[in-house]
PDB file of N, CA and C in Angstrom:
ATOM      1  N   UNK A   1      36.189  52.358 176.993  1.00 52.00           N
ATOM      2  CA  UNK A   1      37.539  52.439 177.494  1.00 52.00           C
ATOM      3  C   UNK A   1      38.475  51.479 176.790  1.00 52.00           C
ATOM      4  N   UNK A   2      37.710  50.464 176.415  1.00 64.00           N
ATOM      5  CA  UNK A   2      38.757  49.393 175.425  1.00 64.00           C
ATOM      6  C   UNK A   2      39.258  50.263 174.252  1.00 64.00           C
ATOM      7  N   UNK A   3      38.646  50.899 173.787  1.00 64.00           N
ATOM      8  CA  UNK A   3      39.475  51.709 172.439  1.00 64.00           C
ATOM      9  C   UNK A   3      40.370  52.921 172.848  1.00 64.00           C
ATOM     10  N   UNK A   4      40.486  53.108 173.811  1.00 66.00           N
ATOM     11  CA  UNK A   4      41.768  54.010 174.092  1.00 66.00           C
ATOM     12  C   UNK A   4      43.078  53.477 174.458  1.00 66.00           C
ATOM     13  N   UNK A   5      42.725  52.073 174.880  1.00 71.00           N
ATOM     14  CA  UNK A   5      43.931  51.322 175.604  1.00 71.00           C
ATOM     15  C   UNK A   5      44.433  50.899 173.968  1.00 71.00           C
ATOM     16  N   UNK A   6      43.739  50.672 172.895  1.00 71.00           N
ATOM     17  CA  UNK A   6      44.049  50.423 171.661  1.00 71.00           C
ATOM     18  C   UNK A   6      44.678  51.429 170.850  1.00 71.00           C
ATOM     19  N   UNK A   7      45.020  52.407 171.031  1.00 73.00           N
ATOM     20  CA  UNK A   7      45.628  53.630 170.154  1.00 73.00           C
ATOM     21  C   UNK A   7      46.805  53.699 170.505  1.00 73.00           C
ATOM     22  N   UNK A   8      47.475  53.471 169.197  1.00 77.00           N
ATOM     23  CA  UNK A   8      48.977  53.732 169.629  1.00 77.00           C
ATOM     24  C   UNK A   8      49.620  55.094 169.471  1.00 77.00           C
ATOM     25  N   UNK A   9      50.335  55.588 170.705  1.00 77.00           N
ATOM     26  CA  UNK A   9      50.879  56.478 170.742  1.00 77.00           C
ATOM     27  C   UNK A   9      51.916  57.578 169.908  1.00 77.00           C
ATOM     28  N   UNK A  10      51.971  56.391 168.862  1.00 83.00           N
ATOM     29  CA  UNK A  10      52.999  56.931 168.028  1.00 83.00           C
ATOM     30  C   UNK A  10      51.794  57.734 166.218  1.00 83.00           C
ATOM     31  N   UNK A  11      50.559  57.305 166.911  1.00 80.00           N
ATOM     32  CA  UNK A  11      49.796  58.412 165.591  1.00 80.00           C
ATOM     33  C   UNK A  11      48.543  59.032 166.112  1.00 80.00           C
ATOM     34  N   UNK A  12      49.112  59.498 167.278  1.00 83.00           N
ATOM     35  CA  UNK A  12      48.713  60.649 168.165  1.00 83.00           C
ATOM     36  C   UNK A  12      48.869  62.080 167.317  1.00 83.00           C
ATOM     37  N   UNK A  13      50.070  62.346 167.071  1.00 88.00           N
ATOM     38  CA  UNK A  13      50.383  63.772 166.129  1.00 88.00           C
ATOM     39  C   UNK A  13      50.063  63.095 164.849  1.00 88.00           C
ATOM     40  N   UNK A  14      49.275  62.111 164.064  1.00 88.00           N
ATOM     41  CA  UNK A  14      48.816  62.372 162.978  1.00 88.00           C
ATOM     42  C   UNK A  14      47.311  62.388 162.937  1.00 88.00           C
ATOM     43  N   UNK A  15      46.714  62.055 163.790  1.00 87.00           N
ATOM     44  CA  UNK A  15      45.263  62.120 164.551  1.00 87.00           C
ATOM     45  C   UNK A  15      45.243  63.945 164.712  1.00 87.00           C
ATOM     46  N   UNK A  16      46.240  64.517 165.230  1.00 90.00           N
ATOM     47  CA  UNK A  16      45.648  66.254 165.557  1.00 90.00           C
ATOM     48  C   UNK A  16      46.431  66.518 163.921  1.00 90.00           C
ATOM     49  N   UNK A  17      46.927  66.226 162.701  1.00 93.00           N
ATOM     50  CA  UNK A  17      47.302  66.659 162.106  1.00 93.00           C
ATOM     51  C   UNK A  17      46.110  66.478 161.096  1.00 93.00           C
ATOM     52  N   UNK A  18      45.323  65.488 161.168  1.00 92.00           N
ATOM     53  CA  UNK A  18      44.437  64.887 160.613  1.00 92.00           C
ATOM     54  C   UNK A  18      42.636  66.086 161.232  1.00 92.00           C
ATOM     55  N   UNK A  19      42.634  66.277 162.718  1.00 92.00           N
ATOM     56  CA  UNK A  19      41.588  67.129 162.417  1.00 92.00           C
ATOM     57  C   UNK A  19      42.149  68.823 161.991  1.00 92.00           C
ATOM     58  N   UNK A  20      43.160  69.095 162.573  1.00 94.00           N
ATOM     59  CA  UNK A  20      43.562  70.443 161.895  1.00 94.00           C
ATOM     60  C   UNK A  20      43.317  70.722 160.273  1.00 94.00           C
ATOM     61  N   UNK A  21      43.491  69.896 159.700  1.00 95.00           N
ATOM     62  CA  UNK A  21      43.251  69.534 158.442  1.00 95.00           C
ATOM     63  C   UNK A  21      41.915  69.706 157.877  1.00 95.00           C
ATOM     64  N   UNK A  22      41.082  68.986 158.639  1.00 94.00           N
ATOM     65  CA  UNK A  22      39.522  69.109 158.409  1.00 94.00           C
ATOM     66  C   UNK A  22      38.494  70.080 159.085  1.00 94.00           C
ATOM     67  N   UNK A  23      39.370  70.849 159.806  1.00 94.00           N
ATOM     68  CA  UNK A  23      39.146  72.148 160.531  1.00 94.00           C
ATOM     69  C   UNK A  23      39.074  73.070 159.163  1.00 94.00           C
ATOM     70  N   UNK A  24      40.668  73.165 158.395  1.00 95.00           N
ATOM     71  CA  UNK A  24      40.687  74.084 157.896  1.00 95.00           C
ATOM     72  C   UNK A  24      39.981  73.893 156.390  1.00 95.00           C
ATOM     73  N   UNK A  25      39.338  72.357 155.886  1.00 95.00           N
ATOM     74  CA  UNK A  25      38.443  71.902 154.709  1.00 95.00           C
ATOM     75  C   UNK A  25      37.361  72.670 155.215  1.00 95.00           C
ATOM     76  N   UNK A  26      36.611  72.291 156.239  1.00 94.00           N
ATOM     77  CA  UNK A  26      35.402  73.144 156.889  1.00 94.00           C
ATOM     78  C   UNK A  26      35.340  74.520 156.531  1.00 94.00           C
ATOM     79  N   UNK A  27      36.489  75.238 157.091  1.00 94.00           N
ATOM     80  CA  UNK A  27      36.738  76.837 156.914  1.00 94.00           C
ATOM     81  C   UNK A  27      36.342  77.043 155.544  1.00 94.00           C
ATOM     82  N   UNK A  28      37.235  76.540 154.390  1.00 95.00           N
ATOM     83  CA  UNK A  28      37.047  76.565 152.720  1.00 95.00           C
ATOM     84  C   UNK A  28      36.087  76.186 152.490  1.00 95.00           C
ATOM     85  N   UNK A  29      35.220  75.426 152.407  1.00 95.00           N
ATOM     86  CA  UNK A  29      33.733  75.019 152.240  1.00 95.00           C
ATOM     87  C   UNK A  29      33.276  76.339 152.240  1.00 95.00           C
ATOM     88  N   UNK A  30      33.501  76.348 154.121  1.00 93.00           N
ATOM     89  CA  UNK A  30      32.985  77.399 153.991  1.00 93.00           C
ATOM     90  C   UNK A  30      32.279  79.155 153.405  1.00 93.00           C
ATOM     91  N   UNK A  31      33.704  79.248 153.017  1.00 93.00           N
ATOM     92  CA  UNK A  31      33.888  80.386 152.382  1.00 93.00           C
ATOM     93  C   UNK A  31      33.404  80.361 150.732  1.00 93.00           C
ATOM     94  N   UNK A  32      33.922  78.867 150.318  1.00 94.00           N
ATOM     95  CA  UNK A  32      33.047  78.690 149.048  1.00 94.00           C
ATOM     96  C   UNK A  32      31.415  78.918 148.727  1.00 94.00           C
ATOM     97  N   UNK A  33      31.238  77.995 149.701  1.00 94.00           N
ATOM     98  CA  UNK A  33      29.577  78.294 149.664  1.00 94.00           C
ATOM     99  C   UNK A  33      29.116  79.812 149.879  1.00 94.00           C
ATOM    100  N   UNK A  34      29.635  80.457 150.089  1.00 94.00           N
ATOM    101  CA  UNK A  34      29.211  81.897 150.794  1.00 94.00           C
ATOM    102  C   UNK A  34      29.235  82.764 149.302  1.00 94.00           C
ATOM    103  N   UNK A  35      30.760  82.373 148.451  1.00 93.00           N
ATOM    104  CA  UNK A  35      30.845  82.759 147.223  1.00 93.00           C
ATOM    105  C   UNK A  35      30.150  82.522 146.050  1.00 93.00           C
ATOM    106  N   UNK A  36      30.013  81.253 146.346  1.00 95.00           N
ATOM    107  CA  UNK A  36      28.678  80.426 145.243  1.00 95.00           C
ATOM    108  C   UNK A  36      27.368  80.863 145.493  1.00 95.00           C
ATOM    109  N   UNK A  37      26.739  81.210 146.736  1.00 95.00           N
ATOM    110  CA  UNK A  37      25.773  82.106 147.190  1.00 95.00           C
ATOM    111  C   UNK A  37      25.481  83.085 146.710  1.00 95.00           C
ATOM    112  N   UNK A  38      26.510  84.042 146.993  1.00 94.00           N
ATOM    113  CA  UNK A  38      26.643  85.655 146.448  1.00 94.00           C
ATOM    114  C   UNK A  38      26.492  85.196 145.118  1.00 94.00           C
ATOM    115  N   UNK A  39      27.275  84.326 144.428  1.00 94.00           N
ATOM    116  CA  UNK A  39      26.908  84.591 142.743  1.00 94.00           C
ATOM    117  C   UNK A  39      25.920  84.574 142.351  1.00 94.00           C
ATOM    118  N   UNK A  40      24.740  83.174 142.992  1.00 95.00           N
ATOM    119  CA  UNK A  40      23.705  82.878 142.226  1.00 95.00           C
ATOM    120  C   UNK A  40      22.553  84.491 142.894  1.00 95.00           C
ATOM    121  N   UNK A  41      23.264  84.758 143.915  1.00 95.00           N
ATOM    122  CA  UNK A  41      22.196  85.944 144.475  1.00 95.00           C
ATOM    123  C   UNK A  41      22.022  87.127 143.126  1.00 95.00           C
ATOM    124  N   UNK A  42      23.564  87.339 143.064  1.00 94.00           N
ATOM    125  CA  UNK A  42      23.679  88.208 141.392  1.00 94.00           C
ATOM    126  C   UNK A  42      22.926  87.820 140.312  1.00 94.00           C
ATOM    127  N   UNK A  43      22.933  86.947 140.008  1.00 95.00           N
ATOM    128  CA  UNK A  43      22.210  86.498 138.849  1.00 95.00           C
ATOM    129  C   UNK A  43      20.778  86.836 139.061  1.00 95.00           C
ATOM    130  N   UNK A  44      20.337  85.719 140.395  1.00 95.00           N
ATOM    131  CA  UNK A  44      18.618  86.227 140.449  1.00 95.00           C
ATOM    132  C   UNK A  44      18.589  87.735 140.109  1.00 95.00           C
ATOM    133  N   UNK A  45      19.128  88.343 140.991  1.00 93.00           N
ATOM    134  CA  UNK A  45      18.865  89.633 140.633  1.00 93.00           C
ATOM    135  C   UNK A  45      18.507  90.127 139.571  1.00 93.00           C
ATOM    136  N   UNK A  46      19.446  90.023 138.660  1.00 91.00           N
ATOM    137  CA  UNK A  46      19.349  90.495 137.032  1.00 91.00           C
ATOM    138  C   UNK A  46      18.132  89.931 136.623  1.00 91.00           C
ATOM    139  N   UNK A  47      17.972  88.794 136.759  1.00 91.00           N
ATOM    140  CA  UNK A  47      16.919  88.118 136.343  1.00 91.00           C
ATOM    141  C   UNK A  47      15.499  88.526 136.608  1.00 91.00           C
ATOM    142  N   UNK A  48      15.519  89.206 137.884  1.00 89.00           N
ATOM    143  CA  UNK A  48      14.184  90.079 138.809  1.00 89.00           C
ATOM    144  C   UNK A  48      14.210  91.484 138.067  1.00 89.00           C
ATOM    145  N   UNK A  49      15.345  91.671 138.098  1.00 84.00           N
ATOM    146  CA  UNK A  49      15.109  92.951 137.194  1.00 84.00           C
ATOM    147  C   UNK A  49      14.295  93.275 135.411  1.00 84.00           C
ATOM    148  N   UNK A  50      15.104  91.941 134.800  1.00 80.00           N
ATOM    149  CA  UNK A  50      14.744  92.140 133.845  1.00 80.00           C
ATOM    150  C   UNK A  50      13.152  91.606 133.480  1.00 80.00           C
ATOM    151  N   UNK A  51      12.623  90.591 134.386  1.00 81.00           N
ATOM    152  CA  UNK A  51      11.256  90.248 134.810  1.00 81.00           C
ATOM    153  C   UNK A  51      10.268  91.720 135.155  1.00 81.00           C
ATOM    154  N   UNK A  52      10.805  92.417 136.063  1.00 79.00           N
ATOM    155  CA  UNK A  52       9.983  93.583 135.955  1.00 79.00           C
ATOM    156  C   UNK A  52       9.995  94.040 135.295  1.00 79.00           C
ATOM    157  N   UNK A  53      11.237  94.485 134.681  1.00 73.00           N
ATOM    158  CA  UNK A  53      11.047  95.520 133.254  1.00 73.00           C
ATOM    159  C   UNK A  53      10.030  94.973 132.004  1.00 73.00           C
ATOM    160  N   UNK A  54      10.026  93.813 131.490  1.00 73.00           N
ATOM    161  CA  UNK A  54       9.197  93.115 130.846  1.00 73.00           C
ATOM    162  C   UNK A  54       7.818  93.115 131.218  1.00 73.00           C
ATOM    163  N   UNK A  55       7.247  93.198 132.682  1.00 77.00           N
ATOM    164  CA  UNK A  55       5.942  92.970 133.142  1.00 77.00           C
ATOM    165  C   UNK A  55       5.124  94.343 133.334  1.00 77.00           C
ATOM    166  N   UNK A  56       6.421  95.177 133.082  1.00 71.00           N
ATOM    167  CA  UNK A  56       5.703  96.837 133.383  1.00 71.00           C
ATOM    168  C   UNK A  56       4.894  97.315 132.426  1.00 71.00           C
ATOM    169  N   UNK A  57       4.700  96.534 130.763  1.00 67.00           N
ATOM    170  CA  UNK A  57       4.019  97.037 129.891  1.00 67.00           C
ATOM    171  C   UNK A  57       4.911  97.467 128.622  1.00 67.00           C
ATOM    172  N   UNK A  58       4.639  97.714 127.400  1.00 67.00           N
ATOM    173  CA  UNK A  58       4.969  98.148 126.541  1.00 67.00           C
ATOM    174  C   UNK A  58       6.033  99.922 126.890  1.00 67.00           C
ATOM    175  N   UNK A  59       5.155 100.306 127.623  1.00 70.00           N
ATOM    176  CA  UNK A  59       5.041 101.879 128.137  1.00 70.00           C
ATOM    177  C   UNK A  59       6.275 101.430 128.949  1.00 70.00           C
ATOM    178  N   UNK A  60       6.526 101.109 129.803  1.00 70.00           N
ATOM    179  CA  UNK A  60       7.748 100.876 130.733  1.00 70.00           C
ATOM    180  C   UNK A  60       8.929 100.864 130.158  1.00 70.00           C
ATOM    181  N   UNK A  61       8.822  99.425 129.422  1.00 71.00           N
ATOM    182  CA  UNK A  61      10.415  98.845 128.888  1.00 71.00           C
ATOM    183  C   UNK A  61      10.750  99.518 127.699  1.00 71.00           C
ATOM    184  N   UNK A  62       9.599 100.325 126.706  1.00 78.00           N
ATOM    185  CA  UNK A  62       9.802 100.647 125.279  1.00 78.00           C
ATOM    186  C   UNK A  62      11.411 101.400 125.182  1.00 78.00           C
ATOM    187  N   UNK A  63      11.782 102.336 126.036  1.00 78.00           N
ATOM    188  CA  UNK A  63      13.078 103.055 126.498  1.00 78.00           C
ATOM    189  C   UNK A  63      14.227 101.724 126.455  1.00 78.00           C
ATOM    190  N   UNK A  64      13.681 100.993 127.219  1.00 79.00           N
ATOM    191  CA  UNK A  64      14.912 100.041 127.598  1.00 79.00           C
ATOM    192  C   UNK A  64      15.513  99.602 126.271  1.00 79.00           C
ATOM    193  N   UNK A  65      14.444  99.169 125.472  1.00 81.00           N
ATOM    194  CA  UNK A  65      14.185  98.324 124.581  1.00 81.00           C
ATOM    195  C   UNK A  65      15.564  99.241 123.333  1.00 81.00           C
ATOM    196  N   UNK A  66      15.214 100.649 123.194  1.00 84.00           N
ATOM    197  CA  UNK A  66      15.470 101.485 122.517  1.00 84.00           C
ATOM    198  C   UNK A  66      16.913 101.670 122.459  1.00 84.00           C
ATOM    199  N   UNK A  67      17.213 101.597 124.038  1.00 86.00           N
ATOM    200  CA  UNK A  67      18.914 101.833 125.018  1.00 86.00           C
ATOM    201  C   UNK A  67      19.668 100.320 124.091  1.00 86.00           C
ATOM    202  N   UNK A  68      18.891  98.933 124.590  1.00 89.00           N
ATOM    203  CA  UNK A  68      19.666  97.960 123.749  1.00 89.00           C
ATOM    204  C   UNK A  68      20.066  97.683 122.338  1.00 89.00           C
ATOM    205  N   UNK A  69      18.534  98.425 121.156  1.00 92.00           N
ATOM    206  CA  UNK A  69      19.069  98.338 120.121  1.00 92.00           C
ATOM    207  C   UNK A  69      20.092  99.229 119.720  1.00 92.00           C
ATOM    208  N   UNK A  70      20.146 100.401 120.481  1.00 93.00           N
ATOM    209  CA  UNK A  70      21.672 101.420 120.489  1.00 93.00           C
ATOM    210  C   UNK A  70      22.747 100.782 121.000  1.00 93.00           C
ATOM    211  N   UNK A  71      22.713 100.057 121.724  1.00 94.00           N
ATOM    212  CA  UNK A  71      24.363  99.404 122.403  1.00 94.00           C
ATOM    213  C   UNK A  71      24.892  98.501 121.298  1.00 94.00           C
ATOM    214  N   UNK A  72      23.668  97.544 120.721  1.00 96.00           N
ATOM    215  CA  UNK A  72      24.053  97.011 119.820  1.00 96.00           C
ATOM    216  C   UNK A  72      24.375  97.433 118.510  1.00 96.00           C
ATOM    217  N   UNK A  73      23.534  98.679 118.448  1.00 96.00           N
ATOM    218  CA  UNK A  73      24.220  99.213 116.616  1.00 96.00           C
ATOM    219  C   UNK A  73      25.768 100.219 117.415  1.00 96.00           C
ATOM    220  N   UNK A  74      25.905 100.556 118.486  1.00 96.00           N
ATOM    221  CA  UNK A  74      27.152 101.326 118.431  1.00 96.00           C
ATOM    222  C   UNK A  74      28.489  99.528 118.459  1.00 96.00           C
ATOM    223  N   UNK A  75      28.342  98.658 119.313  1.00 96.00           N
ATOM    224  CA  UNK A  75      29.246  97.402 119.225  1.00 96.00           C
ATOM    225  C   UNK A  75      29.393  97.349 117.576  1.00 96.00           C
ATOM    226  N   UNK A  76      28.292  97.433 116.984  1.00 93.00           N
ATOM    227  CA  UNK A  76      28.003  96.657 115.138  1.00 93.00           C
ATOM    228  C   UNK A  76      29.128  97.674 114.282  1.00 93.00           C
ATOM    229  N   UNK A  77      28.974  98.915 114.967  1.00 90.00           N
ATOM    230  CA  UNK A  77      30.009  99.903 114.374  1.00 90.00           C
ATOM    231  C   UNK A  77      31.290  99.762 114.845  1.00 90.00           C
ATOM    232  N   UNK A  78      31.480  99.453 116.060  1.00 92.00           N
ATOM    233  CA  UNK A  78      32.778  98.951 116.660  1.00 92.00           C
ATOM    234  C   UNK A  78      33.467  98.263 116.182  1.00 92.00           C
ATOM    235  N   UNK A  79      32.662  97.015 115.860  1.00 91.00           N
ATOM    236  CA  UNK A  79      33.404  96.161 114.979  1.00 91.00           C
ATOM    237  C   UNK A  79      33.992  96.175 113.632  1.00 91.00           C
ATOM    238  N   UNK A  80      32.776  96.900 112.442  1.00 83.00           N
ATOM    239  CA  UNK A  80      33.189  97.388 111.624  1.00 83.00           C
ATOM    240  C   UNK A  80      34.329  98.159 111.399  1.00 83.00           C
ATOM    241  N   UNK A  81      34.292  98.884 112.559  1.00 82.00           N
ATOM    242  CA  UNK A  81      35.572  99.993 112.519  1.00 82.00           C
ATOM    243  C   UNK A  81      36.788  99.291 112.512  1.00 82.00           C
ATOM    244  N   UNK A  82      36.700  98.380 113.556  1.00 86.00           N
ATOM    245  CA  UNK A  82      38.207  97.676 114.146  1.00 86.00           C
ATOM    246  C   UNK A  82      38.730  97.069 112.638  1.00 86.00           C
ATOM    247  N   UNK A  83      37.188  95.948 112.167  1.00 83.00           N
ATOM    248  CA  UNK A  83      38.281  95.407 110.946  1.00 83.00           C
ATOM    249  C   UNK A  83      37.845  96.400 109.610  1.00 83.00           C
ATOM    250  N   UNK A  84      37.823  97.355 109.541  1.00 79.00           N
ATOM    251  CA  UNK A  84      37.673  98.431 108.272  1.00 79.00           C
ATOM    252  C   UNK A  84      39.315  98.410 107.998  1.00 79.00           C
ATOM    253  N   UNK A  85      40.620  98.401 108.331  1.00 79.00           N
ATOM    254  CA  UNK A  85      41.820  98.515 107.854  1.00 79.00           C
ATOM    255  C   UNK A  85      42.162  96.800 106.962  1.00 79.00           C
ATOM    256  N   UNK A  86      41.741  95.991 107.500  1.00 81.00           N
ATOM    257  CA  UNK A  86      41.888  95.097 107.015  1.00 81.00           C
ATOM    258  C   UNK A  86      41.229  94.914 105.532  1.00 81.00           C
ATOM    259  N   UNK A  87      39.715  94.672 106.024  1.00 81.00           N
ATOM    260  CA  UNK A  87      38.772  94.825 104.694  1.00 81.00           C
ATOM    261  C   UNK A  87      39.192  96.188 103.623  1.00 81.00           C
ATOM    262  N   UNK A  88      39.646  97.334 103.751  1.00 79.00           N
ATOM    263  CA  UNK A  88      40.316  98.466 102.815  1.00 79.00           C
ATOM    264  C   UNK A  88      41.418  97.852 102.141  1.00 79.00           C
ATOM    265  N   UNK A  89      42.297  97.047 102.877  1.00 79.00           N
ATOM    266  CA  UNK A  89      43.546  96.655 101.944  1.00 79.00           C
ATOM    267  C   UNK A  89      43.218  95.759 101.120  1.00 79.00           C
ATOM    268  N   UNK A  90      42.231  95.026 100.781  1.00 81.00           N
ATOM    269  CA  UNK A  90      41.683  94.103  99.685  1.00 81.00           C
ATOM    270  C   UNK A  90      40.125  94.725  98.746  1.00 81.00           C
ATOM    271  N   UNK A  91      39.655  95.410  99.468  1.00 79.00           N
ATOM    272  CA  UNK A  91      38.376  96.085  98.672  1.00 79.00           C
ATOM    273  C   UNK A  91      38.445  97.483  99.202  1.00 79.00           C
ATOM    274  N   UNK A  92      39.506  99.108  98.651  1.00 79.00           N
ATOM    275  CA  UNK A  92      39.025 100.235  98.685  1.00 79.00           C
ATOM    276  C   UNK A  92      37.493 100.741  98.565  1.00 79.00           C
ATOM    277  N   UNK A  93      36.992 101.660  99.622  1.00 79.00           N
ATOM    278  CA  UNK A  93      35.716 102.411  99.153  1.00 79.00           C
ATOM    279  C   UNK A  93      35.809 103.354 100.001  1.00 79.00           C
ATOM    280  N   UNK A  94      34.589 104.148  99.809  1.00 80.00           N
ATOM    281  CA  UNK A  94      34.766 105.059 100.164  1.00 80.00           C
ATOM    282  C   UNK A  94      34.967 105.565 101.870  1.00 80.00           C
ATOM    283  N   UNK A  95      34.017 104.687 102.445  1.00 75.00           N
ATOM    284  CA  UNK A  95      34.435 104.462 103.916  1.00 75.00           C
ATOM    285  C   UNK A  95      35.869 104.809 104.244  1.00 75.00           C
ATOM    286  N   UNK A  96      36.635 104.162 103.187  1.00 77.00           N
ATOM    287  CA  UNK A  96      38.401 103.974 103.807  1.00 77.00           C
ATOM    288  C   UNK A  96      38.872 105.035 103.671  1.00 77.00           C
ATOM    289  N   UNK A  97      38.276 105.658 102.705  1.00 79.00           N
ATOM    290  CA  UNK A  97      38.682 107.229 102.330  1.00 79.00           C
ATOM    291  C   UNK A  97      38.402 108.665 103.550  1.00 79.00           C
ATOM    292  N   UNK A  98      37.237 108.381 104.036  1.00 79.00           N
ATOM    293  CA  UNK A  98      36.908 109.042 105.338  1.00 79.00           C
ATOM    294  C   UNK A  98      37.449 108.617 106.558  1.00 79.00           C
ATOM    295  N   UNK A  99      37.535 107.260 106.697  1.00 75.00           N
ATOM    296  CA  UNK A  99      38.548 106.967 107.846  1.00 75.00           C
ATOM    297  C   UNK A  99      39.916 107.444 107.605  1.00 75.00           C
ATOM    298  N   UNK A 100      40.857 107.154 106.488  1.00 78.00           N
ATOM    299  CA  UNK A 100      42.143 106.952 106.593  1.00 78.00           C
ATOM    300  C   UNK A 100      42.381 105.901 106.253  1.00 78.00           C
ATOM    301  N   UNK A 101      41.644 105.234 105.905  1.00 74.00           N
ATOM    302  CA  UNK A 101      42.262 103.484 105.579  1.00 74.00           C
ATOM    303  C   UNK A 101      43.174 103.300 104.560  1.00 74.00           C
ATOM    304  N   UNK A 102      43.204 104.325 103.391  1.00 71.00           N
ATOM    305  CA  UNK A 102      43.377 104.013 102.326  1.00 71.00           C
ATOM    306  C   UNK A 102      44.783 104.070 102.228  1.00 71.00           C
ATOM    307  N   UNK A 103      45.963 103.221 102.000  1.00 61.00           N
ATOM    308  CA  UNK A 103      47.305 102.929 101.958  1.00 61.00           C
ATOM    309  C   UNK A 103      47.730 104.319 100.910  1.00 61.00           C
TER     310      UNK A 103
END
């Protein structure tokens, strides 16, 4: 009871301004952690996935295997393509000629 007779009245409204405050830090935490959660949940995932695909055998993943070196030679052409106008205006060939490159 001695520490109530000690509080002065005049930081009363900064005492409820002070837990409203840490009410609503709590809330955000909150919601952070829930987000940081969900992410790392995503990740494991991928990670479980690509663990099975690897553990299923040669016979399993050989497809997969097949799908990635295609994503990567169609990107390898992507790129080529994008800077083929550039590389044509300093070294013509025949490439530029089938695209259109050729000025």
């Amino acid at each position: 009871m001695d520490l109530l007779q000690n509080i002065d009245a005049n930081h009363l409204p900064l005492v409820a301004v002070g837990c409203a405050l840490l009410c609503v830090a709590f809330v955000i935490v909150g919601f952070l952690l829930q987000a940081i959660s969900s992410i790392f949940e995503v990740i494991t995932g991928l990670i479980e996935v690509v663990v099975e695909i690897m553990q299923g055998g040669p016979v399993a993943w050989c497809g997969c295997a097949l799908l990635i070196i295609g994503l990567i030679a169609c990107a390898g052409f992507t790129y080529l393509y994008l800077q083929a106008p550039e590389t044509c205006a300093a070294h013509p060939t025949h490439f530029c000629q089938w695209f259109g490159f050729l000025p």
